[in-house]
PDB file of C-alpha atoms in Angstrom:
ATOM      1  CA  MET S   6       0.000   0.000   0.000  1.00  0.00           C
ATOM      2  CA  ARG S   7       1.398   3.400  -1.042  1.00  0.00           C
ATOM      3  CA  LEU S   8       1.124   6.257   1.455  1.00  0.00           C
ATOM      4  CA  LEU S   9       1.371  10.009   1.002  1.00  0.00           C
ATOM      5  CA  LEU S  10       2.016  12.014   4.177  1.00  0.00           C
ATOM      6  CA  LEU S  11       1.050  15.701   4.200  1.00  0.00           C
ATOM      7  CA  SER S  12       0.811  18.400   6.812  1.00  0.00           C
ATOM      8  CA  ASP S  13       0.525  22.144   7.132  1.00  0.00           C
ATOM      9  CA  THR S  14      -0.917  22.877   3.709  1.00  0.00           C
ATOM     10  CA  HIS S  15      -2.263  26.237   4.997  1.00  0.00           C
ATOM     11  CA  LEU S  16      -4.439  26.831   1.944  1.00  0.00           C
ATOM     12  CA  PRO S  17      -5.207  29.399   0.657  1.00  0.00           C
ATOM     13  CA  VAL S  18      -3.064  31.428   3.095  1.00  0.00           C
ATOM     14  CA  ARG S  19       0.445  30.180   2.172  1.00  0.00           C
ATOM     15  CA  ALA S  20      -0.401  29.180  -1.411  1.00  0.00           C
ATOM     16  CA  ALA S  21      -3.437  29.362  -3.643  1.00  0.00           C
ATOM     17  CA  THR S  22      -3.465  25.611  -4.230  1.00  0.00           C
ATOM     18  CA  LEU S  23      -1.365  22.499  -3.930  1.00  0.00           C
ATOM     19  CA  GLN S  24       1.263  22.055  -6.603  1.00  0.00           C
ATOM     20  CA  PRO S  25       0.492  19.724  -9.551  1.00  0.00           C
ATOM     21  CA  GLN S  26       3.299  17.478  -8.270  1.00  0.00           C
ATOM     22  CA  VAL S  27       1.473  17.041  -4.940  1.00  0.00           C
ATOM     23  CA  TRP S  28      -1.823  16.302  -6.691  1.00  0.00           C
ATOM     24  CA  SER S  29      -0.020  13.665  -8.762  1.00  0.00           C
ATOM     25  CA  LEU S  30       1.254  12.062  -5.541  1.00  0.00           C
ATOM     26  CA  VAL S  31      -2.317  12.134  -4.177  1.00  0.00           C
ATOM     27  CA  ASP S  32      -3.508  10.329  -7.315  1.00  0.00           C
ATOM     28  CA  ASP S  33      -0.787   7.666  -6.950  1.00  0.00           C
ATOM     29  CA  ALA S  34      -1.367   6.970  -3.238  1.00  0.00           C
ATOM     30  CA  ASP S  35      -3.609   4.295  -1.804  1.00  0.00           C
ATOM     31  CA  LEU S  36      -3.842   6.304   1.419  1.00  0.00           C
ATOM     32  CA  VAL S  37      -3.269  10.017   2.018  1.00  0.00           C
ATOM     33  CA  ILE S  38      -2.596  11.066   5.620  1.00  0.00           C
ATOM     34  CA  HIS S  39      -2.828  14.762   6.533  1.00  0.00           C
ATOM     35  CA  ALA S  40      -1.511  15.875   9.941  1.00  0.00           C
ATOM     36  CA  GLY S  41      -3.448  19.122  10.242  1.00  0.00           C
ATOM     37  CA  ASP S  42      -3.383  22.837   9.505  1.00  0.00           C
ATOM     38  CA  TRP S  43      -5.488  22.583   6.389  1.00  0.00           C
ATOM     39  CA  VAL S  44      -6.880  26.065   7.199  1.00  0.00           C
ATOM     40  CA  ASP S  45      -9.575  25.833   4.512  1.00  0.00           C
ATOM     41  CA  VAL S  46     -12.428  23.304   4.513  1.00  0.00           C
ATOM     42  CA  ALA S  47     -12.248  23.345   0.702  1.00  0.00           C
ATOM     43  CA  THR S  48      -8.831  21.655   0.919  1.00  0.00           C
ATOM     44  CA  LEU S  49     -10.312  18.802   2.945  1.00  0.00           C
ATOM     45  CA  ASP S  50     -13.187  18.494   0.483  1.00  0.00           C
ATOM     46  CA  ALA S  51     -10.806  18.480  -2.504  1.00  0.00           C
ATOM     47  CA  LEU S  52      -8.545  15.829  -0.992  1.00  0.00           C
ATOM     48  CA  GLU S  53     -11.534  13.706   0.050  1.00  0.00           C
ATOM     49  CA  SER S  54     -12.882  13.790  -3.492  1.00  0.00           C
ATOM     50  CA  ARG S  55      -9.555  12.946  -5.126  1.00  0.00           C
ATOM     51  CA  ALA S  56      -7.742  10.589  -2.720  1.00  0.00           C
ATOM     52  CA  ALA S  57      -8.459   6.865  -2.828  1.00  0.00           C
ATOM     53  CA  ARG S  58      -8.600   7.046   0.983  1.00  0.00           C
ATOM     54  CA  LEU S  59      -7.950  10.005   3.287  1.00  0.00           C
ATOM     55  CA  VAL S  60      -7.163  10.126   7.006  1.00  0.00           C
ATOM     56  CA  GLY S  61      -6.549  13.432   8.740  1.00  0.00           C
ATOM     57  CA  VAL S  62      -6.656  15.516  11.882  1.00  0.00           C
ATOM     58  CA  ALA S  63      -7.262  19.181  12.602  1.00  0.00           C
ATOM     59  CA  GLY S  64      -4.444  21.494  13.657  1.00  0.00           C
ATOM     60  CA  ASN S  65      -4.084  24.677  15.660  1.00  0.00           C
ATOM     61  CA  ASN S  66      -4.849  26.890  12.616  1.00  0.00           C
ATOM     62  CA  ASP S  67      -8.008  24.983  11.700  1.00  0.00           C
ATOM     63  CA  GLY S  68     -11.439  26.323  12.543  1.00  0.00           C
ATOM     64  CA  PRO S  69     -14.375  24.678  14.299  1.00  0.00           C
ATOM     65  CA  GLU S  70     -15.718  22.924  11.194  1.00  0.00           C
ATOM     66  CA  LEU S  71     -12.424  21.138  10.527  1.00  0.00           C
ATOM     67  CA  HIS S  72     -12.091  20.192  14.205  1.00  0.00           C
ATOM     68  CA  GLU S  73     -15.649  18.855  14.188  1.00  0.00           C
ATOM     69  CA  ARG S  74     -15.137  16.818  11.009  1.00  0.00           C
ATOM     70  CA  LEU S  75     -11.677  15.478  11.837  1.00  0.00           C
ATOM     71  CA  GLY S  76     -10.848  15.644  15.537  1.00  0.00           C
ATOM     72  CA  GLU S  77      -7.348  16.107  16.935  1.00  0.00           C
ATOM     73  CA  VAL S  78      -6.093  12.506  17.039  1.00  0.00           C
ATOM     74  CA  VAL S  79      -6.850   9.597  14.748  1.00  0.00           C
ATOM     75  CA  ARG S  80      -5.647   6.009  14.849  1.00  0.00           C
ATOM     76  CA  VAL S  81      -5.827   3.652  11.912  1.00  0.00           C
ATOM     77  CA  GLU S  82      -4.407   0.213  11.182  1.00  0.00           C
ATOM     78  CA  VAL S  83      -2.980  -0.265   7.707  1.00  0.00           C
ATOM     79  CA  GLU S  84      -2.075  -3.824   6.753  1.00  0.00           C
ATOM     80  CA  GLY S  85      -0.977  -4.573  10.310  1.00  0.00           C
ATOM     81  CA  VAL S  86       0.818  -1.257  10.931  1.00  0.00           C
ATOM     82  CA  ARG S  87      -0.773   0.820  13.699  1.00  0.00           C
ATOM     83  CA  ILE S  88      -0.649   4.493  12.712  1.00  0.00           C
ATOM     84  CA  ALA S  89      -1.560   7.458  14.900  1.00  0.00           C
ATOM     85  CA  VAL S  90      -1.888  11.004  13.577  1.00  0.00           C
ATOM     86  CA  ILE S  91      -1.727  14.218  15.614  1.00  0.00           C
ATOM     87  CA  HIS S  92      -0.873  17.776  14.653  1.00  0.00           C
ATOM     88  CA  GLU S  93       1.466  18.911  17.392  1.00  0.00           C
ATOM     89  CA  THR S  94       3.962  17.030  19.560  1.00  0.00           C
ATOM     90  CA  GLY S  95       5.691  19.985  21.210  1.00  0.00           C
ATOM     91  CA  ALA S  96       9.334  21.047  21.106  1.00  0.00           C
ATOM     92  CA  ALA S  97      11.949  18.835  19.458  1.00  0.00           C
ATOM     93  CA  ALA S  98      13.745  18.481  22.806  1.00  0.00           C
ATOM     94  CA  GLY S  99      12.100  15.586  24.638  1.00  0.00           C
ATOM     95  CA  ARG S 100       9.812  14.677  21.715  1.00  0.00           C
ATOM     96  CA  GLU S 101      10.666  10.957  21.724  1.00  0.00           C
ATOM     97  CA  ARG S 102       9.958  10.640  25.472  1.00  0.00           C
ATOM     98  CA  ARG S 103       6.649  12.530  25.222  1.00  0.00           C
ATOM     99  CA  CYS S 104       5.472  10.554  22.193  1.00  0.00           C
ATOM    100  CA  ASP S 105       6.396   7.218  23.802  1.00  0.00           C
ATOM    101  CA  ALA S 106       4.312   8.244  26.848  1.00  0.00           C
ATOM    102  CA  LEU S 107       1.272   9.000  24.662  1.00  0.00           C
ATOM    103  CA  PHE S 108       1.547   6.497  21.798  1.00  0.00           C
ATOM    104  CA  GLY S 109       4.354   4.058  22.647  1.00  0.00           C
ATOM    105  CA  PRO S 110       4.301   0.400  23.638  1.00  0.00           C
ATOM    106  CA  GLU S 111       3.199   0.996  27.255  1.00  0.00           C
ATOM    107  CA  VAL S 112      -0.147   2.681  26.441  1.00  0.00           C
ATOM    108  CA  ASP S 113      -3.480   0.890  26.003  1.00  0.00           C
ATOM    109  CA  ALA S 114      -3.628   1.478  22.233  1.00  0.00           C
ATOM    110  CA  PRO S 115       0.001   1.745  21.099  1.00  0.00           C
ATOM    111  CA  ALA S 116       1.046   2.886  17.647  1.00  0.00           C
ATOM    112  CA  ASP S 117       3.901   1.701  15.473  1.00  0.00           C
ATOM    113  CA  VAL S 118       4.093   5.035  13.628  1.00  0.00           C
ATOM    114  CA  LEU S 119       3.124   8.555  14.724  1.00  0.00           C
ATOM    115  CA  ILE S 120       2.640  11.126  11.966  1.00  0.00           C
ATOM    116  CA  PHE S 121       2.630  14.747  13.076  1.00  0.00           C
ATOM    117  CA  GLY S 122       3.074  18.271  11.723  1.00  0.00           C
ATOM    118  CA  HIS S 123       3.037  21.817  13.107  1.00  0.00           C
ATOM    119  CA  SER S 124       6.726  22.750  12.786  1.00  0.00           C
ATOM    120  CA  HIS S 125       6.864  22.546   8.957  1.00  0.00           C
ATOM    121  CA  ILE S 126      10.247  20.875   9.533  1.00  0.00           C
ATOM    122  CA  PRO S 127      10.634  17.278   8.341  1.00  0.00           C
ATOM    123  CA  TRP S 128      11.382  14.736  11.059  1.00  0.00           C
ATOM    124  CA  ASP S 129      12.139  11.020  10.985  1.00  0.00           C
ATOM    125  CA  SER S 130      13.247   9.283  14.176  1.00  0.00           C
ATOM    126  CA  THR S 131      12.480   6.261  16.300  1.00  0.00           C
ATOM    127  CA  THR S 132      11.802   6.528  20.036  1.00  0.00           C
ATOM    128  CA  PRO S 133      13.466   4.300  22.635  1.00  0.00           C
ATOM    129  CA  GLY S 134      10.162   2.380  22.748  1.00  0.00           C
ATOM    130  CA  GLY S 135      10.329   1.693  19.004  1.00  0.00           C
ATOM    131  CA  LEU S 136       7.705   4.248  17.858  1.00  0.00           C
ATOM    132  CA  ARG S 137       8.574   5.738  14.452  1.00  0.00           C
ATOM    133  CA  LEU S 138       7.994   9.520  14.373  1.00  0.00           C
ATOM    134  CA  LEU S 139       7.391  11.156  10.993  1.00  0.00           C
ATOM    135  CA  ASN S 140       6.738  14.794  10.115  1.00  0.00           C
ATOM    136  CA  PRO S 141       6.433  15.389   6.363  1.00  0.00           C
ATOM    137  CA  GLY S 142       7.036  19.148   6.650  1.00  0.00           C
ATOM    138  CA  SER S 143       4.835  21.414   4.544  1.00  0.00           C
ATOM    139  CA  PRO S 144       4.409  21.408   0.764  1.00  0.00           C
ATOM    140  CA  THR S 145       3.453  25.095   0.717  1.00  0.00           C
ATOM    141  CA  ASP S 146       5.245  26.839   3.592  1.00  0.00           C
ATOM    142  CA  ARG S 147       8.883  25.780   3.822  1.00  0.00           C
ATOM    143  CA  ARG S 148       9.789  28.019   6.769  1.00  0.00           C
ATOM    144  CA  ARG S 149      13.497  27.413   7.477  1.00  0.00           C
ATOM    145  CA  GLN S 150      13.785  24.613   4.910  1.00  0.00           C
ATOM    146  CA  PRO S 151      15.226  25.086   1.424  1.00  0.00           C
ATOM    147  CA  VAL S 152      11.988  23.863  -0.178  1.00  0.00           C
ATOM    148  CA  GLY S 153       8.568  22.535   0.814  1.00  0.00           C
ATOM    149  CA  THR S 154       8.203  18.794   1.400  1.00  0.00           C
ATOM    150  CA  VAL S 155       5.895  15.822   1.746  1.00  0.00           C
ATOM    151  CA  MET S 156       6.720  12.181   2.514  1.00  0.00           C
ATOM    152  CA  THR S 157       5.911   8.968   0.742  1.00  0.00           C
ATOM    153  CA  ALA S 158       6.095   5.486   2.204  1.00  0.00           C
ATOM    154  CA  ARG S 159       4.928   1.972   1.584  1.00  0.00           C
ATOM    155  CA  VAL S 160       3.294  -0.535   3.915  1.00  0.00           C
ATOM    156  CA  ALA S 161       3.846  -4.211   3.174  1.00  0.00           C
ATOM    157  CA  ASP S 162       4.131  -7.387   5.207  1.00  0.00           C
ATOM    158  CA  GLY S 163       3.062  -5.593   8.394  1.00  0.00           C
ATOM    159  CA  ALA S 164       5.853  -3.012   8.248  1.00  0.00           C
ATOM    160  CA  LEU S 165       6.581   0.493   7.016  1.00  0.00           C
ATOM    161  CA  HIS S 166       9.070   0.642   4.135  1.00  0.00           C
ATOM    162  CA  ASP S 167      10.695   3.126   1.769  1.00  0.00           C
ATOM    163  CA  VAL S 168       9.999   6.323   3.713  1.00  0.00           C
ATOM    164  CA  ALA S 169      11.142   9.173   1.477  1.00  0.00           C
ATOM    165  CA  LEU S 170      11.153  12.934   1.858  1.00  0.00           C
ATOM    166  CA  VAL S 171       9.923  14.464  -1.401  1.00  0.00           C
ATOM    167  CA  PRO S 172      10.773  18.096  -2.234  1.00  0.00           C
ATOM    168  CA  THR S 173       7.816  20.148  -3.481  1.00  0.00           C
ATOM    169  CA  PRO S 174       9.172  23.304  -5.116  1.00  0.00           C
ATOM    170  CA  ARG S 175       6.700  25.995  -6.060  1.00  0.00           C
TER     171      ARG S 175
END
């Protein structure tokens, strides 16, 4: 199963629309996961209509309608891989410890992978408890990065494979 990980699209504030490259990745994915800060309900509607399957959460810049439709945390199992999605995990310092406490192997409903956003800075690490942390960055608002980004990955045989950071120039 092919995954596309997005976050912090901030449409139409940071860009008028997603780049054609990102839409092509949406079309190719079996599952699109968005970790919040859509900003515009129209972006959710567009991704829902185009993605084969969409999972997402609301972020701190999302209004009441997005929070009502999506919630702030979602958990989904994909071919044996337990995925949790949240917008914000706090400062980079101590992130692994905090995420293990909330989503790691000692909680009632542990995750294998936690996808998050908020910082617009790509992140890929594994906690001491074995939880994989992924932040795809932002395709539209690069902040301190040289270019915007998303991530792709593949799930097969009960594991996450081929995680790749994909530049999304405008």
